[in-house]
Amino acid sequence: MQDEKQNGLLIVNYHYIRDARQYRYPGIYPLERDAFVGQVRWLLSRFKPLSTEEIEAFVHGETALHEPGLCFTFDDGLGEHGWAAREVLEPLGVKAVFSVSSKPLIEEKGLMVHKIHWLRANTEPEKFRKEFMSLVPKEWLRRAEEENIANAAAQSYPYDSRGFASLKYMINFQLPNRIVDDIASEMLRARKVSESSFCRDYYLSKSEIAELCSKGHTIGNHGHSHTPFSRLSEGDLEREISDSLSFFSQLTGKEQTWVSYPHGRQWAIPADAEAFCRRFGFKIGLGLDGGWNKREGSPYLLNRINENDLKKLFI
Ligand SMILES: [Zn+2]
């Protein structure tokens, strides 16, 4: 680690920063606000935060670093990221990168992944499983049986019951995003939660995003609907990116040149990250595999460490 740190760049990524006690059941695993503040102070006491221009020059091999560099990133445009910027980062003079999906802002519809998190965190697990399965279209239930997903599911989720492992497997690997999204919307409706109020509670507003940008933070692309880019057809990928690019350039007056790949792992990222970035004009691509970034790495697939790994590794 010491050698890597010498001239490397550490990028830290945050998702939920909120009070875990507001949720009765598992589904959301947030970092508490105090822990976030502790991590920020700890990181700043050791590493030098870099501007986006300095990072671009370093990862494109144009400059070297003389001390370990640091970058804070926040994915998904969650409401609490506005708090993190205003109350924690800005008083310390730190700028960060906020990667936001455009669907909640354009359509006032929640992202599938967050609706599922929220429903799980507020529903007794077995009730959630039964309710979800009752809404899966019959042909997909049949296909799950034919493909015998129960075994694959048990291998992927060894700590869950067979029923719950199959449910997770269907949500994450088998069912098309569109179907899971429809089921999650139906479950929200059953709880009398409208998508627009869900969005108001969960996400940054347009004016908050414009304000972040005007304060010198970077608004990164995170797709329109948060569907893994690797799972989209050519046409859908084109729409997914160009819709979000034009929305954010109108909102902020700036072209987006950073992208954070939704889900961030190898399976979710376009096979040729460099070709993807060049096609859409991105200078930087952010993944979610942990570790330091070196000058000779690819700028189109940078490593990031998440809040929980950081907790384990350093604090
Ligand atoms: Zn995301």
Coordinates of C-alpha atoms and ligand atoms in Angstrom, one line a residue:
M1 CA 0.0 0.0 0.0
Q2 CA 2.9 2.4 0.9
D3 CA 4.4 2.2 -2.7
E4 CA 1.0 2.7 -4.3
K5 CA 0.2 5.7 -2.1
Q6 CA 3.5 7.5 -3.0
N7 CA 2.3 8.9 -6.3
G8 CA -1.2 7.6 -6.5
L9 CA -4.8 8.9 -6.4
L10 CA -7.4 7.6 -4.0
I11 CA -11.0 8.1 -5.0
V12 CA -13.6 7.6 -2.3
N13 CA -17.3 7.0 -3.2
Y14 CA -20.3 7.6 -1.0
H15 CA -23.9 6.5 -1.4
Y16 CA -26.3 6.6 1.6
I17 CA -25.3 8.9 4.5
R18 CA -28.2 8.8 6.9
D19 CA -29.6 7.5 10.2
A20 CA -30.0 3.7 9.9
R21 CA -32.5 3.8 12.8
Q22 CA -35.3 5.2 10.7
Y23 CA -35.6 1.8 8.9
R24 CA -37.0 -1.2 10.6
Y25 CA -35.6 -3.9 8.3
P26 CA -32.4 -4.5 6.3
G27 CA -32.1 -3.1 2.8
I28 CA -30.3 0.2 3.3
Y29 CA -26.9 0.1 4.9
P30 CA -26.1 3.8 5.4
L31 CA -23.0 5.5 6.8
E32 CA -24.0 7.6 9.7
R33 CA -23.4 11.3 9.4
D34 CA -20.9 11.5 12.2
A35 CA -18.9 8.7 10.6
F36 CA -18.9 10.5 7.3
V37 CA -17.5 13.6 8.9
G38 CA -14.9 11.5 10.7
Q39 CA -13.8 9.9 7.4
V40 CA -13.6 13.2 5.6
R41 CA -11.4 14.8 8.3
W42 CA -9.2 11.6 8.5
L43 CA -8.7 11.6 4.7
L44 CA -7.9 15.3 4.5
S45 CA -5.4 15.0 7.3
R46 CA -3.4 12.5 5.1
F47 CA -4.0 13.1 1.5
K48 CA -4.3 16.2 -0.8
P49 CA -7.7 16.8 -2.4
L50 CA -7.2 17.4 -6.2
S51 CA -9.3 19.4 -8.6
T52 CA -10.9 17.6 -11.5
E53 CA -8.4 19.3 -13.9
E54 CA -5.5 18.0 -11.8
I55 CA -7.0 14.5 -11.8
E56 CA -7.6 14.5 -15.5
A57 CA -4.0 15.6 -16.2
F58 CA -2.7 12.9 -13.8
V59 CA -4.7 10.0 -15.1
H60 CA -4.1 10.9 -18.7
G61 CA -0.4 10.8 -18.0
E62 CA 0.4 14.5 -18.4
T63 CA 1.6 15.2 -14.9
A64 CA 2.9 13.2 -11.9
L65 CA 1.8 13.6 -8.3
H66 CA 4.4 14.4 -5.6
E67 CA 2.1 13.3 -2.8
P68 CA -0.9 11.0 -2.6
G69 CA -4.0 12.6 -4.1
L70 CA -7.6 12.4 -3.0
C71 CA -11.0 12.8 -4.7
F72 CA -14.4 12.6 -3.1
T73 CA -17.3 11.2 -5.2
F74 CA -21.0 10.7 -4.5
D75 CA -23.2 8.5 -6.6
D76 CA -27.0 8.5 -7.3
G77 CA -27.9 12.1 -6.5
L78 CA -29.3 11.3 -3.1
G79 CA -30.8 14.1 -1.1
E80 CA -28.2 13.9 1.7
H81 CA -25.4 14.7 -0.7
G82 CA -26.5 18.3 -0.7
W83 CA -26.0 18.3 3.1
A84 CA -22.6 16.7 2.7
A85 CA -21.5 19.4 0.3
R86 CA -23.0 22.4 2.2
E87 CA -22.3 21.4 5.7
V88 CA -19.1 19.3 5.5
L89 CA -17.1 19.8 2.3
E90 CA -17.6 23.5 1.5
P91 CA -16.6 24.8 4.9
L92 CA -13.4 22.8 4.4
G93 CA -12.9 24.2 0.9
V94 CA -13.3 20.8 -0.8
K95 CA -14.9 20.2 -4.2
A96 CA -16.4 16.8 -5.1
V97 CA -17.9 14.9 -8.0
F98 CA -21.6 14.1 -7.8
S99 CA -22.8 11.5 -10.4
V100 CA -26.5 11.7 -10.9
S101 CA -29.0 9.7 -13.0
S102 CA -31.5 11.9 -14.8
K103 CA -34.7 9.8 -14.6
P104 CA -35.9 11.1 -11.2
L105 CA -35.4 14.7 -12.4
I106 CA -36.9 14.4 -15.9
E107 CA -39.7 11.9 -15.2
E108 CA -40.2 12.2 -11.4
K109 CA -39.8 8.4 -11.2
G110 CA -37.6 6.7 -8.7
L111 CA -34.7 4.6 -9.8
M112 CA -35.5 0.9 -9.5
V113 CA -32.6 0.1 -7.2
H114 CA -33.7 2.7 -4.6
K115 CA -37.3 1.7 -4.7
I116 CA -36.2 -1.8 -3.9
H117 CA -33.9 -0.7 -1.1
W118 CA -36.6 1.5 0.4
L119 CA -39.3 -1.3 0.1
R120 CA -37.0 -3.8 1.7
A121 CA -36.0 -1.5 4.5
N122 CA -39.7 -0.9 5.3
T123 CA -41.2 -4.3 4.8
E124 CA -40.8 -7.5 6.8
P125 CA -38.5 -9.7 4.7
E126 CA -40.9 -12.7 4.1
K127 CA -43.8 -10.3 3.4
F128 CA -41.6 -8.5 0.9
R129 CA -40.6 -11.7 -0.8
K130 CA -44.2 -13.0 -1.1
E131 CA -45.5 -9.7 -2.3
F132 CA -42.7 -9.3 -4.9
M133 CA -43.1 -12.9 -6.2
S134 CA -46.9 -12.5 -6.5
L135 CA -46.3 -9.6 -9.0
V136 CA -43.7 -11.4 -11.2
P137 CA -45.3 -12.1 -14.6
K138 CA -46.1 -15.8 -15.0
E139 CA -43.7 -16.4 -18.0
W140 CA -40.8 -15.2 -15.9
L141 CA -41.7 -17.5 -13.0
R142 CA -41.9 -20.4 -15.5
R143 CA -38.5 -19.5 -17.0
A144 CA -36.9 -19.3 -13.5
E145 CA -38.2 -22.8 -12.9
E146 CA -37.0 -24.1 -16.3
E147 CA -33.6 -22.6 -15.9
N148 CA -33.4 -24.0 -12.4
I149 CA -32.2 -20.7 -11.0
A150 CA -32.6 -22.0 -7.4
N151 CA -29.1 -23.6 -7.5
A152 CA -27.4 -20.7 -9.0
A153 CA -29.1 -18.4 -6.5
A154 CA -28.0 -20.5 -3.6
Q155 CA -24.4 -20.3 -4.8
S156 CA -24.6 -16.5 -5.3
Y157 CA -26.3 -15.9 -1.9
P158 CA -25.2 -18.6 0.4
Y159 CA -26.2 -16.7 3.6
D160 CA -29.9 -16.4 2.5
S161 CA -32.7 -18.9 2.7
R162 CA -33.4 -20.6 -0.7
G163 CA -36.5 -18.6 -1.2
F164 CA -34.8 -15.3 -0.5
A165 CA -31.7 -16.3 -2.6
S166 CA -33.9 -17.0 -5.6
L167 CA -35.7 -13.6 -5.1
K168 CA -32.4 -11.7 -5.0
Y169 CA -31.1 -13.7 -8.0
M170 CA -34.2 -12.9 -10.0
I171 CA -34.0 -9.2 -9.2
N172 CA -30.3 -8.8 -9.8
F173 CA -29.6 -11.2 -12.7
Q174 CA -32.7 -12.7 -14.3
L175 CA -35.6 -10.2 -14.6
P176 CA -35.2 -7.3 -17.0
N177 CA -34.8 -4.0 -15.1
R178 CA -38.1 -2.8 -16.6
I179 CA -40.0 -5.6 -15.0
V180 CA -38.4 -5.1 -11.6
D181 CA -39.1 -1.4 -11.9
D182 CA -42.8 -2.0 -12.7
I183 CA -43.1 -4.3 -9.7
A184 CA -41.4 -1.9 -7.4
S185 CA -43.7 0.9 -8.6
E186 CA -46.7 -1.3 -8.0
M187 CA -45.5 -2.0 -4.4
L188 CA -45.0 1.7 -3.8
R189 CA -48.6 2.4 -5.0
A190 CA -49.9 -0.3 -2.6
R191 CA -48.3 1.7 0.2
K192 CA -49.8 5.0 -1.2
V193 CA -46.4 6.4 -1.9
S194 CA -46.4 8.4 -5.1
E195 CA -43.3 8.3 -7.3
S196 CA -43.0 12.1 -7.3
S197 CA -43.1 12.3 -3.4
F198 CA -40.6 9.4 -3.3
C199 CA -38.3 11.4 -5.6
R200 CA -38.7 14.6 -3.5
D201 CA -37.8 12.7 -0.4
Y202 CA -34.9 10.7 -1.9
Y203 CA -33.1 12.8 -4.4
L204 CA -31.4 16.1 -4.9
S205 CA -33.7 18.6 -6.7
K206 CA -32.8 20.3 -10.0
S207 CA -32.0 23.6 -8.1
E208 CA -29.8 21.8 -5.7
I209 CA -27.8 20.2 -8.5
A210 CA -27.5 23.6 -10.3
E211 CA -26.3 25.1 -7.0
L212 CA -23.7 22.3 -6.5
C213 CA -22.4 23.1 -10.0
S214 CA -22.3 26.8 -9.4
K215 CA -20.3 26.2 -6.2
G216 CA -17.6 24.5 -8.3
H217 CA -18.5 20.9 -7.8
T218 CA -18.6 18.5 -10.8
I219 CA -21.9 16.9 -11.9
G220 CA -21.0 13.5 -13.4
N221 CA -23.1 11.4 -15.7
H222 CA -24.7 8.3 -14.2
G223 CA -27.0 7.3 -17.1
H224 CA -30.7 8.2 -17.3
S225 CA -32.3 5.1 -15.6
H226 CA -29.3 3.6 -13.7
T227 CA -29.5 0.5 -15.9
P228 CA -26.1 -1.2 -16.2
F229 CA -24.7 0.1 -19.5
S230 CA -23.5 -3.5 -20.4
R231 CA -27.1 -4.6 -20.5
L232 CA -28.5 -2.0 -22.9
S233 CA -28.9 -2.4 -26.7
E234 CA -27.0 0.1 -28.9
G235 CA -30.1 2.2 -29.4
D236 CA -31.1 2.2 -25.7
L237 CA -27.5 3.0 -24.6
E238 CA -27.5 6.0 -27.1
R239 CA -30.8 7.3 -25.6
E240 CA -29.7 6.6 -22.0
I241 CA -26.6 8.7 -22.4
S242 CA -27.7 11.4 -24.8
D243 CA -30.9 12.2 -22.9
S244 CA -29.0 12.6 -19.6
L245 CA -26.2 14.6 -21.3
S246 CA -28.5 17.1 -22.8
F247 CA -30.6 17.4 -19.6
F248 CA -27.6 18.2 -17.4
S249 CA -26.0 20.6 -19.9
Q250 CA -29.2 22.6 -20.0
L251 CA -29.6 22.5 -16.2
T252 CA -26.0 23.5 -15.4
G253 CA -24.7 25.2 -18.5
K254 CA -21.8 22.7 -18.5
E255 CA -21.0 19.7 -20.6
Q256 CA -20.4 16.5 -18.6
T257 CA -17.0 15.0 -19.1
W258 CA -17.0 12.5 -16.2
V259 CA -19.1 9.3 -16.1
S260 CA -19.7 6.9 -13.2
Y261 CA -20.8 3.6 -14.5
P262 CA -24.1 2.5 -12.8
H263 CA -23.4 -0.6 -10.6
G264 CA -19.7 0.1 -11.3
R265 CA -18.5 -3.6 -11.4
Q266 CA -16.9 -5.3 -14.4
W267 CA -20.2 -7.0 -15.4
A268 CA -22.0 -3.7 -15.6
I269 CA -19.4 -1.7 -17.6
P270 CA -19.3 -1.6 -21.4
A271 CA -16.8 -4.2 -22.7
D272 CA -14.6 -1.4 -24.1
A273 CA -14.7 1.4 -21.6
E274 CA -12.3 3.6 -23.6
A275 CA -14.4 3.3 -26.8
F276 CA -17.5 4.1 -24.8
C277 CA -16.0 7.2 -23.2
R278 CA -14.6 8.5 -26.5
R279 CA -18.0 8.0 -28.2
F280 CA -19.8 10.1 -25.7
G281 CA -17.0 12.6 -25.0
F282 CA -16.1 11.5 -21.4
K283 CA -12.6 12.1 -20.2
I284 CA -13.0 10.1 -17.0
G285 CA -14.8 6.8 -16.2
L286 CA -15.4 5.8 -12.6
G287 CA -15.8 2.1 -11.6
L288 CA -16.3 0.6 -8.2
D289 CA -13.4 -1.8 -7.9
G290 CA -11.3 -0.7 -4.9
G291 CA -7.7 0.4 -4.8
W292 CA -5.3 3.3 -5.6
N293 CA -5.1 4.8 -9.1
K294 CA -1.7 5.1 -10.8
R295 CA -0.6 7.2 -13.6
E296 CA -0.3 4.3 -16.0
G297 CA -3.9 3.0 -15.3
S298 CA -6.8 3.7 -17.7
P299 CA -8.5 7.0 -17.2
Y300 CA -11.7 5.4 -18.5
L301 CA -12.0 2.9 -15.7
L302 CA -10.7 4.4 -12.4
N303 CA -10.8 2.5 -9.1
R304 CA -12.8 3.8 -6.2
I305 CA -13.0 2.7 -2.6
N306 CA -16.4 2.8 -1.0
E307 CA -17.3 4.1 2.4
N308 CA -17.6 0.7 4.0
D309 CA -14.2 -0.6 2.7
L310 CA -12.7 2.6 3.9
K311 CA -14.1 2.0 7.4
K312 CA -12.5 -1.5 7.4
L313 CA -9.2 -0.5 5.9
F314 CA -8.3 2.7 7.8
I315 CA -10.6 3.8 10.5
Ligands
ZN1 ZN -25.4 4.3 -8.8

